[in-house]
Amino acid sequence: MSNTSSEFIPFTRPSFNQETIDAVSEILRSGWVTSGPKLAEFESTLSKYFGDRPVRCFANGTATMKIALQVAGIGAGDEVITTPISWVATSNVILSVGAKPIFVDIDPVTRNIDLNKVSAAITPKTRAIMPVYLAGLPVDMDQLYALAEQYKLRVIEDAAQAFGSQWKGKKIGSFGDLISFSFQANKNLTTVEGGCLVLNNADEAKLAEKFRLQGLTRQGIDGMDVDVLGGKDNLTDVNAAIGLEQLKQLPSYQARRTNLARQYFDVMRNKLKAAGLVGLKLELPVENFTDSNWHMFQVVLPLEQLNADRAQIMADLKEIGIGTGVHYPAISGFTLYKNQGYKTSDTPIAERIGKSILTLPLFPAMADEDIGRIARGLVGILVKYTKN
Ligand SMILES: *Cc1c(COP(=O)(O)O)cnc(C)c1O
């Protein structure tokens, strides 16, 4: 599938092949459409993928993270250290279990939580750290787990964007404490909506199963009991069938994303140079082709060098058929959080990057020519707005 020069390029688009469509049809015809045998197959396939660790699936990544916190026993009075640059779900789930998010500033290069600043945020109430792997780039996992060990903290990894990412040759999710993934439509592996949690043992898996279905346990043929408050967060067989097909496609999707990211670096640098914009401080992502799954390709705009704000640049790009996204403004600036006393100025790097980060299109079905068109378009707009 290629885009001609006039076609709109969205910032992302999921790919589904004919086998996936057939697999969904089969479930719809089977007479059992909600959680059942396909879900069990998807969970056991994921478990193998993550080195035989227990895996349970949920209706979405948000429910997955909330249940991870519940499994870890985190609730009222507890503090959870996290990053302000994430989808708001990350800190919303901390609030939803009655705990308090503590925002630590980010590293401007990786755009992930700055682990060197975590120690200063630890209090007697700190129970967990919840890092986010923005655009699929993991944090320093050795440093993360050394901190957890030192301060006796649980780690709930918000790996929503990091399915297929690695650390020192090991898959994210194949090691560590509780690892949460999202299968939302924009993610590298999608079930349309969905998520999965990698757990430590069978007891945690049982507890996660209870939390995802009303707190229910069954006994014998007709017995049931409820001993904790659970929700309705199960994943259906329709979603599981999509996930199983997506897993087969993942290596080719991954190779394509990495190839497109490599092209972005080359083409962007060439176009900036050709336009004489070598002094422009446009920040590109970390050039990591081993660990990152290239969930997104994000630039940070040098707004102080431009006579335009981000919205203007996004509008101009849209005008020439290029879709972009914002992932993300600092969470602490949202009204819900401001009303609880949070201030973006407490995390100045996150505040700046949240205002100037821009997601460019990156998805497996993109054509090579699209990269040239996007880079040309963006650089042309930057030329137009560069101060004298
Ligand atoms: C997508 C995402 C989530 C939430 O996942 P949903 O499946 O949309 O509920 C959480 N955190 C991050 C960083 C995400 O990108």
XYZ file of C-alpha atoms and ligand atoms in Angstrom, residues 60-62 65 86-87 89-90 132 158 160-161 182 184 187 194 328, ligand 1:
32
model
C -7.660 -2.543 27.630
C -4.276 -1.315 28.813
C -5.830 0.953 31.423
C -2.400 -1.297 34.771
C 2.648 9.731 29.323
C -0.892 9.022 28.291
C -4.063 6.593 31.913
C -0.738 5.995 33.682
C 6.761 4.398 30.893
C 3.796 0.745 31.804
C 1.910 -0.079 26.792
C 4.039 1.165 23.877
C -1.737 -2.262 25.712
C -5.121 -0.504 21.642
C -0.064 0.083 19.392
C -7.027 -4.899 24.894
C 1.967 13.947 25.362
C -2.053 3.221 25.207
C -1.428 3.552 26.515
C -2.029 3.244 27.743
C -3.424 2.753 27.910
O -3.825 1.748 27.120
P -5.362 1.608 26.660
O -5.333 0.261 26.031
O -5.648 2.707 25.705
O -6.214 1.652 27.873
C -1.327 3.507 28.893
N -0.106 4.049 28.882
C 0.492 4.390 27.730
C 1.860 4.969 27.781
C -0.154 4.164 26.515
O 0.460 4.528 25.385
